[in-house]
Amino acid sequence: MHIQLNGEPFELADGVTVAGLIDRLDLVGRRVAVELNLDIVPRSQHATTALREGDQVEVVHAIGGG
């Protein structure tokens, strides 16, 4: 299936969850915020929120500094 990830086309297998996407992006264990079709997906729902064809996903990860 095809989604938009941070404004760019991205291809995934059907039925991938938000957690699966985070894993594929090598962001497991990092502090990330995920927006799916303009709605924030709480971390507690990453494993149960399936992505669908045409979804628009924004993934932002926090970078420390100062």
Coordinates of N, CA and C in Angstrom, one line a residue:
M1 N 0.8 -1.2 0.0 CA 0.0 0.0 0.0 C 0.9 1.2 0.0
H2 N 0.3 2.3 -0.4 CA 1.0 3.6 -0.4 C 0.4 4.6 0.5
I3 N 1.3 5.2 1.3 CA 0.9 6.3 2.2 C 1.8 7.5 2.0
Q4 N 1.4 8.6 2.6 CA 2.3 9.8 2.6 C 2.9 9.9 4.0
L5 N 4.3 9.9 4.0 CA 5.0 9.9 5.2 C 5.8 11.2 5.3
N6 N 5.4 12.1 6.2 CA 6.1 13.4 6.3 C 6.1 14.1 4.9
G7 N 5.0 14.0 4.2 CA 4.8 14.7 2.9 C 5.4 14.0 1.7
E8 N 6.0 12.8 1.9 CA 6.6 12.0 0.8 C 5.9 10.7 0.6
P9 N 5.9 10.2 -0.6 CA 5.3 8.9 -0.9 C 6.1 7.8 -0.1
F10 N 5.4 6.8 0.4 CA 6.1 5.7 1.1 C 5.3 4.5 0.9
E11 N 6.0 3.4 0.7 CA 5.3 2.1 0.5 C 5.4 1.2 1.7
L12 N 4.3 0.5 2.0 CA 4.3 -0.4 3.2 C 3.5 -1.7 2.8
A13 N 3.7 -2.8 3.5 CA 2.8 -3.9 3.3 C 1.5 -3.6 3.9
D14 N 0.4 -4.3 3.3 CA -0.9 -4.1 3.9 C -1.0 -4.5 5.3
G15 N -1.8 -3.8 6.1 CA -2.0 -4.1 7.5 C -1.0 -3.7 8.5
V16 N 0.0 -3.0 8.1 CA 1.1 -2.5 9.0 C 0.5 -1.5 10.0
T17 N 0.9 -1.6 11.2 CA 0.4 -0.7 12.3 C 1.3 0.5 12.4
V18 N 0.9 1.4 13.2 CA 1.8 2.6 13.5 C 3.1 2.0 14.1
A19 N 3.0 1.1 15.0 CA 4.2 0.5 15.7 C 5.1 -0.2 14.7
G20 N 4.5 -0.8 13.7 CA 5.3 -1.5 12.6 C 6.0 -0.4 11.8
L21 N 5.4 0.7 11.5 CA 6.0 1.8 10.8 C 7.2 2.3 11.6
I22 N 7.0 2.6 12.9 CA 8.1 3.1 13.7 C 9.2 2.1 13.7
D23 N 8.9 0.8 13.8 CA 10.0 -0.2 13.7 C 10.7 -0.1 12.4
R24 N 10.0 0.0 11.3 CA 10.6 0.0 10.0 C 11.5 1.3 9.8
L25 N 11.1 2.4 10.5 CA 11.9 3.6 10.5 C 13.1 3.6 11.5
D26 N 13.3 2.5 12.2 CA 14.3 2.4 13.2 C 14.2 3.4 14.3
L27 N 13.0 3.7 14.7 CA 12.7 4.7 15.8 C 12.2 4.0 17.0
V28 N 12.3 2.7 17.1 CA 11.8 2.0 18.3 C 12.7 2.5 19.5
G29 N 12.0 2.8 20.6 CA 12.7 3.2 21.8 C 13.0 4.7 21.9
R30 N 12.7 5.4 20.8 CA 12.9 6.9 20.8 C 11.5 7.6 21.1
R31 N 11.7 8.8 21.5 CA 10.5 9.6 21.8 C 9.9 10.1 20.5
V32 N 8.8 9.6 20.0 CA 8.2 10.1 18.8 C 6.8 10.5 19.0
A33 N 6.3 11.4 18.1 CA 4.9 11.8 18.0 C 4.4 11.4 16.7
V34 N 3.3 10.8 16.6 CA 2.7 10.3 15.3 C 1.4 11.0 15.1
E35 N 1.2 11.5 13.9 CA -0.1 12.1 13.5 C -0.6 11.3 12.3
L36 N -1.8 10.9 12.4 CA -2.4 10.1 11.3 C -3.6 10.8 10.9
N37 N -3.6 11.3 9.6 CA -4.7 12.0 9.0 C -5.2 13.2 9.9
L38 N -4.2 13.9 10.4 CA -4.4 15.1 11.2 C -4.8 14.9 12.7
D39 N -4.8 13.6 13.1 CA -5.1 13.3 14.5 C -3.9 12.6 15.1
I40 N -3.5 13.1 16.4 CA -2.4 12.5 17.1 C -2.8 11.0 17.5
V41 N -1.9 10.1 17.3 CA -2.1 8.7 17.8 C -1.4 8.5 19.1
P42 N -2.1 8.3 20.2 CA -1.4 8.1 21.5 C -0.5 6.9 21.4
R43 N 0.6 6.9 22.1 CA 1.6 5.8 22.1 C 0.9 4.5 22.5
S44 N -0.1 4.6 23.4 CA -0.8 3.4 23.8 C -1.6 2.7 22.7
Q45 N -1.8 3.4 21.6 CA -2.6 2.9 20.5 C -1.7 2.6 19.2
H46 N -0.4 2.8 19.3 CA 0.5 2.5 18.2 C 0.4 1.1 17.7
A47 N 0.3 0.1 18.6 CA 0.3 -1.3 18.2 C -1.1 -1.7 17.6
T48 N -2.1 -1.0 17.9 CA -3.4 -1.4 17.4 C -4.0 -0.5 16.3
T49 N -3.3 0.5 15.9 CA -3.8 1.4 14.9 C -3.1 1.0 13.5
A50 N -4.0 0.4 12.7 CA -3.5 -0.1 11.4 C -3.5 1.1 10.4
L51 N -2.5 1.1 9.5 CA -2.5 2.1 8.4 C -3.2 1.6 7.2
R52 N -3.8 2.5 6.4 CA -4.5 2.2 5.2 C -4.0 2.9 4.0
E53 N -4.3 2.4 2.9 CA -3.9 3.0 1.6 C -4.3 4.5 1.6
G54 N -3.4 5.4 1.3 CA -3.6 6.8 1.2 C -3.5 7.6 2.5
D55 N -3.3 6.9 3.6 CA -3.1 7.6 4.9 C -2.0 8.7 4.8
Q56 N -2.2 9.7 5.5 CA -1.2 10.8 5.6 C -0.6 10.7 7.1
V57 N 0.6 10.4 7.2 CA 1.3 10.2 8.4 C 2.4 11.1 8.6
E58 N 2.5 11.8 9.8 CA 3.6 12.6 10.2 C 4.3 12.0 11.4
V59 N 5.6 11.7 11.3 CA 6.3 11.2 12.4 C 7.4 12.2 12.8
V60 N 7.4 12.6 14.0 CA 8.4 13.6 14.5 C 9.0 13.0 15.7
H61 N 10.4 12.9 15.7 CA 11.1 12.4 16.9 C 11.8 13.6 17.6
A62 N 11.8 13.5 18.9 CA 12.5 14.6 19.7 C 14.0 14.4 19.6
I63 N 14.7 15.5 19.5 CA 16.1 15.5 19.5 C 16.6 16.4 20.7
G64 N 17.4 15.8 21.6 CA 17.8 16.6 22.7 C 18.9 17.6 22.3
G65 N 19.1 18.5 23.1 CA 20.1 19.6 22.8 C 19.9 20.7 23.7
G66 N 20.7 21.7 23.5 CA 20.5 22.9 24.4 C 21.5 23.9 24.1

